[in-house]
Amino acid sequence: MVSGKGTNKYYPPDFDPAKHGSLNKYHHSHPLRERARKLSQGILVIRFEMPFNIWCDGCQNHIGMGVRYNAEKKKVGSYYTTPVYRFRMKCHLCVNYIELQTDPGNCDYVIVSGARRKEERWEPEDSGQVLPTTPEQRERLAMDAMFRLEHGVSDRGVLERAAPTLARLQQAQHAWKDDFSLNSRLRRRFREEKKTLKEEEEEAAALQAKAGLSIPLLREEEEDRRLAALLTLRAPDSYEE
């Protein structure tokens, strides 16, 4: 497919590679076509995926996480050396425009206008996540040797407490890694159970035919064996008995 795109391009008779360089320069077009129509304004049209559930302010409808839009991407600032981008898109259910912006400091997105977020957030420490180091802590780590030493000791303590949980997770992940052996083991167990059920059905059918029973026979349980061992069959001594 890629090779076909590269070799099946039409080159006009007056196309000169030394003069034009590429077909895009020959046609005076951008390689990104319509996506770059506002590139002179610093805006690039991209395919944007909604990072969380929101409510549209225009139509009050719910927009789920993962819904994709053609959004205008523009750089609006920087967080230290990380660029901050803003995304502007039109709601697919109404004429309202929604603007979101990256938040590198909190590793998240924030809504600028046009919608409100459906609150489904929780504190990272409640779910056992590792919290990022704040700018104040980074500054103290760079300037204060004692704080850096205490911070390292506390980090090692957190790692030691989390080691058993991490080991269990790795063991569980390794156990589910080999899909072929798990599938083979499961199919083998199903075959054994199917064979046992078939033998029990044949034995029950033979017993029904021998005793002339028309009622279905249930499987024998351990409780049935225990009760049967406690019973004793003997002839009564008298009529009253």
XYZ file of C-alpha atoms in Angstrom:
241
model
C 0.000 0.000 0.000
C 2.765 2.436 0.920
C 4.875 1.460 -2.093
C 1.854 1.961 -4.336
C 1.345 5.469 -3.005
C 4.986 6.263 -3.612
C 5.193 4.986 -7.190
C 1.731 5.759 -8.609
C 1.935 9.544 -8.324
C 1.310 11.587 -11.433
C 4.173 13.839 -12.443
C 3.204 16.518 -14.983
C 5.345 16.930 -18.109
C 6.732 20.290 -16.900
C 7.700 18.932 -13.474
C 11.410 19.454 -12.789
C 12.796 17.787 -9.626
C 15.735 20.189 -9.511
C 13.446 23.207 -9.758
C 10.342 22.140 -7.836
C 11.788 19.585 -5.406
C 8.477 17.823 -4.731
C 4.926 17.601 -6.002
C 3.689 19.615 -3.019
C 5.898 22.551 -3.997
C 4.848 22.131 -7.615
C 1.144 22.373 -6.664
C 1.886 25.056 -4.002
C 0.207 22.917 -1.359
C 1.150 21.704 2.105
C 1.800 17.974 2.711
C -0.943 17.998 5.371
C -3.501 19.463 2.925
C -6.642 20.761 4.659
C -5.222 20.064 8.103
C -2.716 22.874 7.599
C -5.133 25.509 6.282
C -4.614 27.636 9.435
C -0.945 26.868 9.917
C -0.054 30.517 9.386
C -2.008 31.262 12.590
C -0.169 28.526 14.475
C -3.190 26.173 14.295
C -3.015 22.562 13.139
C -6.140 20.428 12.699
C -5.657 17.052 14.396
C -7.762 14.081 15.427
C -8.432 14.601 19.142
C -9.865 12.017 21.552
C -11.858 13.201 24.554
C -9.725 12.392 27.631
C -12.620 12.166 30.118
C -16.416 12.318 30.390
C -17.915 15.798 30.024
C -21.260 17.599 29.812
C -21.706 19.998 26.888
C -22.816 23.491 27.947
C -24.667 24.043 24.651
C -26.980 21.030 24.473
C -26.455 19.652 28.017
C -25.726 16.215 26.544
C -23.184 13.784 27.894
C -20.047 13.191 25.804
C -18.163 10.048 26.754
C -14.461 9.554 27.093
C -12.879 8.411 23.836
C -15.191 10.301 21.441
C -13.066 11.714 18.620
C -13.206 15.151 17.037
C -11.373 17.196 14.432
C -9.801 19.749 16.754
C -7.720 22.858 16.196
C -4.449 22.489 18.086
C -2.573 25.628 19.120
C 0.321 26.312 21.467
C -0.731 28.836 24.131
C 2.184 28.744 26.585
C 4.785 26.651 28.358
C 5.171 24.901 31.664
C 8.917 25.149 32.250
C 10.164 23.550 28.992
C 6.937 21.629 28.249
C 4.588 23.313 25.753
C 0.952 23.859 26.703
C -1.535 23.149 23.907
C -5.162 24.179 23.536
C -7.696 22.149 21.541
C -10.861 23.687 20.079
C -13.576 21.460 18.649
C -17.260 21.656 17.752
C -19.763 19.479 19.601
C -21.222 16.817 17.299
C -24.669 17.289 18.860
C -25.003 21.086 18.671
C -23.231 24.257 17.460
C -21.337 24.768 20.729
C -17.523 24.865 20.686
C -15.493 23.139 23.397
C -11.977 24.157 24.380
C -9.591 21.998 26.385
C -6.030 22.653 27.448
C -3.172 20.474 28.605
C -2.003 20.739 32.209
C 1.552 19.324 32.341
C 1.967 20.257 35.996
C -0.778 17.826 37.038
C -0.468 15.414 34.079
C -4.067 16.161 33.125
C -6.375 18.208 30.879
C -8.472 21.202 31.952
C -11.649 22.541 30.336
C -11.287 26.164 29.248
C -14.840 26.773 27.993
C -17.895 25.144 26.470
C -18.267 22.161 28.793
C -17.966 20.929 32.353
C -16.204 17.825 33.534
C -17.999 14.845 35.007
C -16.251 14.424 38.320
C -14.878 10.895 38.581
C -11.480 11.699 40.067
C -9.891 10.387 43.240
C -6.767 11.058 45.213
C -3.724 9.203 43.822
C -2.571 8.070 47.259
C -5.951 6.370 47.840
C -5.328 4.038 44.892
C -1.694 3.368 45.735
C -0.253 5.468 42.903
C 3.167 7.098 43.074
C 2.733 10.854 43.512
C 4.835 13.145 41.296
C 7.379 15.367 43.000
C 6.129 18.934 43.362
C 8.242 21.911 42.177
C 8.904 22.909 45.809
C 10.172 19.426 46.610
C 12.380 19.390 43.502
C 13.908 22.697 44.557
C 14.595 21.415 48.068
C 16.053 18.197 46.662
C 18.494 20.271 44.622
C 19.451 22.676 47.439
C 19.033 20.794 50.747
C 21.275 17.742 51.234
C 19.543 16.635 54.454
C 16.117 16.797 52.823
C 17.465 14.797 49.883
C 18.770 12.152 52.285
C 15.455 11.970 54.200
C 13.528 11.817 50.930
C 15.645 8.893 49.746
C 15.125 7.016 53.015
C 11.345 7.508 52.847
C 11.293 6.382 49.196
C 13.159 3.199 50.093
C 10.638 2.552 52.879
C 7.749 2.957 50.440
C 9.455 0.553 48.034
C 10.000 -2.062 50.756
C 6.352 -1.876 51.818
C 5.171 -2.154 48.223
C 7.578 -4.983 47.284
C 5.259 -7.883 48.313
C 2.376 -6.381 46.340
C 4.583 -5.822 43.309
C 5.877 -9.399 43.544
C 2.315 -10.776 43.613
C 1.354 -8.639 40.627
C 4.389 -9.780 38.659
C 3.660 -13.401 39.545
C 0.043 -13.066 38.444
C 1.110 -11.321 35.242
C 3.631 -14.071 34.498
C 1.005 -16.745 35.156
C -1.367 -15.226 32.595
C 1.369 -14.491 30.072
C 1.452 -17.930 28.392
C -1.969 -18.036 26.756
C -1.298 -21.295 24.894
C -0.502 -23.355 28.002
C -3.467 -21.865 29.879
C -5.795 -22.673 27.010
C -4.394 -26.221 26.727
C -4.790 -26.798 30.458
C -8.358 -25.517 30.415
C -9.350 -27.648 27.429
C -7.781 -30.735 29.043
C -9.790 -30.154 32.223
C -12.982 -29.732 30.188
C -12.316 -33.015 28.380
C -11.804 -34.857 31.698
C -14.988 -33.382 33.174
C -16.925 -34.254 30.019
C -15.659 -37.828 30.158
C -16.656 -38.137 33.849
C -20.130 -36.734 33.179
C -20.619 -39.178 30.306
C -19.658 -42.150 32.489
C -22.056 -41.002 35.231
C -24.889 -40.605 32.718
C -24.276 -44.111 31.331
C -24.221 -45.590 34.853
C -27.444 -43.788 35.786
C -29.149 -44.977 32.575
C -28.110 -48.581 33.277
C -29.439 -48.348 36.835
C -32.749 -46.900 35.622
C -33.143 -49.671 33.080
C -32.309 -52.341 35.644
C -34.666 -50.994 38.332
C -37.384 -49.885 35.904
C -37.235 -46.271 37.138
C -38.613 -43.374 35.116
C -37.473 -40.586 37.427
C -34.157 -38.779 36.829
C -31.299 -39.749 39.127
C -29.245 -37.036 40.813
C -25.504 -37.144 41.290
C -24.242 -38.859 44.403
C -22.861 -36.411 46.961
C -20.583 -36.942 49.943
C -23.453 -36.149 52.326
C -25.493 -38.960 50.725
C -22.676 -41.449 51.326
C -22.374 -40.388 54.964
C -26.100 -40.760 55.655
C -26.226 -44.128 53.884
C -23.400 -45.440 56.083
C -25.382 -44.546 59.208
C -28.487 -46.518 58.139
C -28.893 -50.199 59.019
C -31.452 -52.439 57.326
C -32.946 -55.347 59.453
C -36.259 -57.151 59.727
C -38.613 -55.939 62.485
C -39.165 -58.249 65.505
C -42.892 -57.569 65.910
C -45.874 -56.128 64.123
C -45.894 -53.039 66.306
C -42.222 -52.391 65.608
